[in-house]
Amino acid sequence: MEMMLPRAILRQLLQRFLQQRRQARQRGIQWQLDYWEWLRIWQDSGHLHERGRHRGQWQMCRLADIGPYASSNARIDRMEANASEGQITNRRIRLERQATACSS
């Protein structure tokens, strides 16, 4: 069931969308969502009103913290799960770089 949101809320959400897209690009992560896809993912999750960057809040995550933000590669999960996944990915990347450096 689609939520009908007032224009003022849609404008606020557009600012959150633009902010998230900008931050992804600054981190070198591809962004393949338009505003309406992004909003649909959030609405379908039922956690739109709980999104944020703090413990217990919900975030848009990439599967295994790899690849672009895309409708086929994004999910909504708690901040703690996203942070844990990010640490695992960072550790894996660091180990891969070390292995490459040692084999050179």
PDB file of C-alpha atoms in Angstrom:
ATOM      1  CA  MET A   1       0.000   0.000   0.000  1.00  0.00           C
ATOM      2  CA  GLU A   2       1.489   3.334  -1.057  1.00  0.00           C
ATOM      3  CA  MET A   3       1.660   6.170   1.443  1.00  0.00           C
ATOM      4  CA  MET A   4       0.458   9.510   0.178  1.00  0.00           C
ATOM      5  CA  LEU A   5       2.917  12.060   1.522  1.00  0.00           C
ATOM      6  CA  PRO A   6       2.389  15.832   1.701  1.00  0.00           C
ATOM      7  CA  ARG A   7       4.489  17.981  -0.654  1.00  0.00           C
ATOM      8  CA  ALA A   8       6.529  19.439   2.225  1.00  0.00           C
ATOM      9  CA  ILE A   9       7.513  15.920   3.351  1.00  0.00           C
ATOM     10  CA  LEU A  10       8.364  14.914  -0.230  1.00  0.00           C
ATOM     11  CA  ARG A  11      10.648  17.969  -0.493  1.00  0.00           C
ATOM     12  CA  GLN A  12      12.376  17.046   2.785  1.00  0.00           C
ATOM     13  CA  LEU A  13      12.831  13.485   1.566  1.00  0.00           C
ATOM     14  CA  LEU A  14      14.234  14.772  -1.727  1.00  0.00           C
ATOM     15  CA  GLN A  15      16.919  16.581   0.289  1.00  0.00           C
ATOM     16  CA  ARG A  16      17.727  13.317   2.148  1.00  0.00           C
ATOM     17  CA  PHE A  17      17.908  11.487  -1.202  1.00  0.00           C
ATOM     18  CA  LEU A  18      20.277  14.094  -2.667  1.00  0.00           C
ATOM     19  CA  GLN A  19      22.425  13.985   0.463  1.00  0.00           C
ATOM     20  CA  GLN A  20      22.695  10.177   0.391  1.00  0.00           C
ATOM     21  CA  ARG A  21      23.493  10.182  -3.341  1.00  0.00           C
ATOM     22  CA  ARG A  22      26.167  12.860  -2.862  1.00  0.00           C
ATOM     23  CA  GLN A  23      27.767  10.955   0.036  1.00  0.00           C
ATOM     24  CA  ALA A  24      27.811   7.719  -1.974  1.00  0.00           C
ATOM     25  CA  ARG A  25      29.538   9.460  -4.860  1.00  0.00           C
ATOM     26  CA  GLN A  26      32.090  11.027  -2.490  1.00  0.00           C
ATOM     27  CA  ARG A  27      32.866   7.489  -1.274  1.00  0.00           C
ATOM     28  CA  GLY A  28      33.270   6.277  -4.871  1.00  0.00           C
ATOM     29  CA  ILE A  29      30.073   4.198  -4.834  1.00  0.00           C
ATOM     30  CA  GLN A  30      27.895   4.153  -7.937  1.00  0.00           C
ATOM     31  CA  TRP A  31      24.338   5.421  -7.532  1.00  0.00           C
ATOM     32  CA  GLN A  32      21.712   3.902  -9.829  1.00  0.00           C
ATOM     33  CA  LEU A  33      18.508   4.982  -8.093  1.00  0.00           C
ATOM     34  CA  ASP A  34      16.244   7.837  -9.015  1.00  0.00           C
ATOM     35  CA  TYR A  35      14.273   9.611  -6.305  1.00  0.00           C
ATOM     36  CA  TRP A  36      11.093   7.592  -6.828  1.00  0.00           C
ATOM     37  CA  GLU A  37      12.953   4.225  -6.705  1.00  0.00           C
ATOM     38  CA  TRP A  38      14.736   5.343  -3.526  1.00  0.00           C
ATOM     39  CA  LEU A  39      11.458   6.436  -1.963  1.00  0.00           C
ATOM     40  CA  ARG A  40       9.725   3.172  -2.972  1.00  0.00           C
ATOM     41  CA  ILE A  41      12.472   1.084  -1.287  1.00  0.00           C
ATOM     42  CA  TRP A  42      12.026   3.117   1.887  1.00  0.00           C
ATOM     43  CA  GLN A  43       8.227   3.011   1.804  1.00  0.00           C
ATOM     44  CA  ASP A  44       8.167  -0.735   1.126  1.00  0.00           C
ATOM     45  CA  SER A  45      10.441  -1.297   4.137  1.00  0.00           C
ATOM     46  CA  GLY A  46       7.989   0.340   6.519  1.00  0.00           C
ATOM     47  CA  HIS A  47      10.902   2.171   8.178  1.00  0.00           C
ATOM     48  CA  LEU A  48      10.893   5.489   6.313  1.00  0.00           C
ATOM     49  CA  HIS A  49      10.079   7.369   9.519  1.00  0.00           C
ATOM     50  CA  GLU A  50      12.932   5.587  11.352  1.00  0.00           C
ATOM     51  CA  ARG A  51      15.817   6.299   8.964  1.00  0.00           C
ATOM     52  CA  GLY A  52      18.991   7.733  10.396  1.00  0.00           C
ATOM     53  CA  ARG A  53      22.635   7.284  11.327  1.00  0.00           C
ATOM     54  CA  HIS A  54      22.315   6.279  14.984  1.00  0.00           C
ATOM     55  CA  ARG A  55      21.978   2.992  16.837  1.00  0.00           C
ATOM     56  CA  GLY A  56      18.527   1.497  16.393  1.00  0.00           C
ATOM     57  CA  GLN A  57      17.751   3.553  13.293  1.00  0.00           C
ATOM     58  CA  TRP A  58      17.406   2.169   9.786  1.00  0.00           C
ATOM     59  CA  GLN A  59      19.658   2.682   6.767  1.00  0.00           C
ATOM     60  CA  MET A  60      19.777   1.823   3.110  1.00  0.00           C
ATOM     61  CA  CYS A  61      22.467  -0.850   2.692  1.00  0.00           C
ATOM     62  CA  ARG A  62      24.105  -2.527  -0.274  1.00  0.00           C
ATOM     63  CA  LEU A  63      24.128  -6.336  -0.302  1.00  0.00           C
ATOM     64  CA  ALA A  64      27.398  -7.440   1.323  1.00  0.00           C
ATOM     65  CA  ASP A  65      28.416  -3.742   1.173  1.00  0.00           C
ATOM     66  CA  ILE A  66      29.510  -4.308  -2.448  1.00  0.00           C
ATOM     67  CA  GLY A  67      28.372  -2.807  -5.755  1.00  0.00           C
ATOM     68  CA  PRO A  68      26.175   0.167  -6.536  1.00  0.00           C
ATOM     69  CA  TYR A  69      23.137   1.523  -4.790  1.00  0.00           C
ATOM     70  CA  ALA A  70      20.544   0.012  -7.132  1.00  0.00           C
ATOM     71  CA  SER A  71      17.071  -1.417  -6.660  1.00  0.00           C
ATOM     72  CA  SER A  72      18.486  -4.927  -7.154  1.00  0.00           C
ATOM     73  CA  ASN A  73      21.323  -4.339  -4.671  1.00  0.00           C
ATOM     74  CA  ALA A  74      19.782  -2.345  -1.831  1.00  0.00           C
ATOM     75  CA  ARG A  75      17.937  -3.246   1.328  1.00  0.00           C
ATOM     76  CA  ILE A  76      16.851  -1.422   4.467  1.00  0.00           C
ATOM     77  CA  ASP A  77      18.444  -2.666   7.687  1.00  0.00           C
ATOM     78  CA  ARG A  78      19.413  -1.438  11.129  1.00  0.00           C
ATOM     79  CA  MET A  79      22.468   0.795  11.448  1.00  0.00           C
ATOM     80  CA  GLU A  80      24.244  -1.867  13.513  1.00  0.00           C
ATOM     81  CA  ALA A  81      23.949  -4.472  10.741  1.00  0.00           C
ATOM     82  CA  ASN A  82      25.148  -1.986   8.131  1.00  0.00           C
ATOM     83  CA  ALA A  83      28.147  -0.928  10.239  1.00  0.00           C
ATOM     84  CA  SER A  84      29.106  -4.559  10.896  1.00  0.00           C
ATOM     85  CA  GLU A  85      28.887  -5.400   7.197  1.00  0.00           C
ATOM     86  CA  GLY A  86      31.012  -2.350   6.354  1.00  0.00           C
ATOM     87  CA  GLN A  87      33.724  -3.426   8.805  1.00  0.00           C
ATOM     88  CA  ILE A  88      33.833  -6.916   7.299  1.00  0.00           C
ATOM     89  CA  THR A  89      34.147  -5.464   3.788  1.00  0.00           C
ATOM     90  CA  ASN A  90      36.882  -3.019   4.839  1.00  0.00           C
ATOM     91  CA  ARG A  91      38.826  -5.856   6.495  1.00  0.00           C
ATOM     92  CA  ARG A  92      38.504  -8.009   3.351  1.00  0.00           C
ATOM     93  CA  ILE A  93      39.713  -5.168   1.115  1.00  0.00           C
ATOM     94  CA  ARG A  94      42.673  -4.455   3.406  1.00  0.00           C
ATOM     95  CA  LEU A  95      43.698  -8.128   3.392  1.00  0.00           C
ATOM     96  CA  GLU A  96      43.395  -8.303  -0.409  1.00  0.00           C
ATOM     97  CA  ARG A  97      45.632  -5.242  -0.767  1.00  0.00           C
ATOM     98  CA  GLN A  98      48.187  -6.722   1.620  1.00  0.00           C
ATOM     99  CA  ALA A  99      48.223  -9.989  -0.311  1.00  0.00           C
ATOM    100  CA  THR A 100      48.707  -8.113  -3.582  1.00  0.00           C
ATOM    101  CA  ALA A 101      51.523  -6.018  -2.109  1.00  0.00           C
ATOM    102  CA  CYS A 102      53.289  -9.137  -0.759  1.00  0.00           C
ATOM    103  CA  SER A 103      53.089 -10.955  -4.076  1.00  0.00           C
ATOM    104  CA  SER A 104      54.637  -8.049  -6.017  1.00  0.00           C
TER     105      SER A 104
END
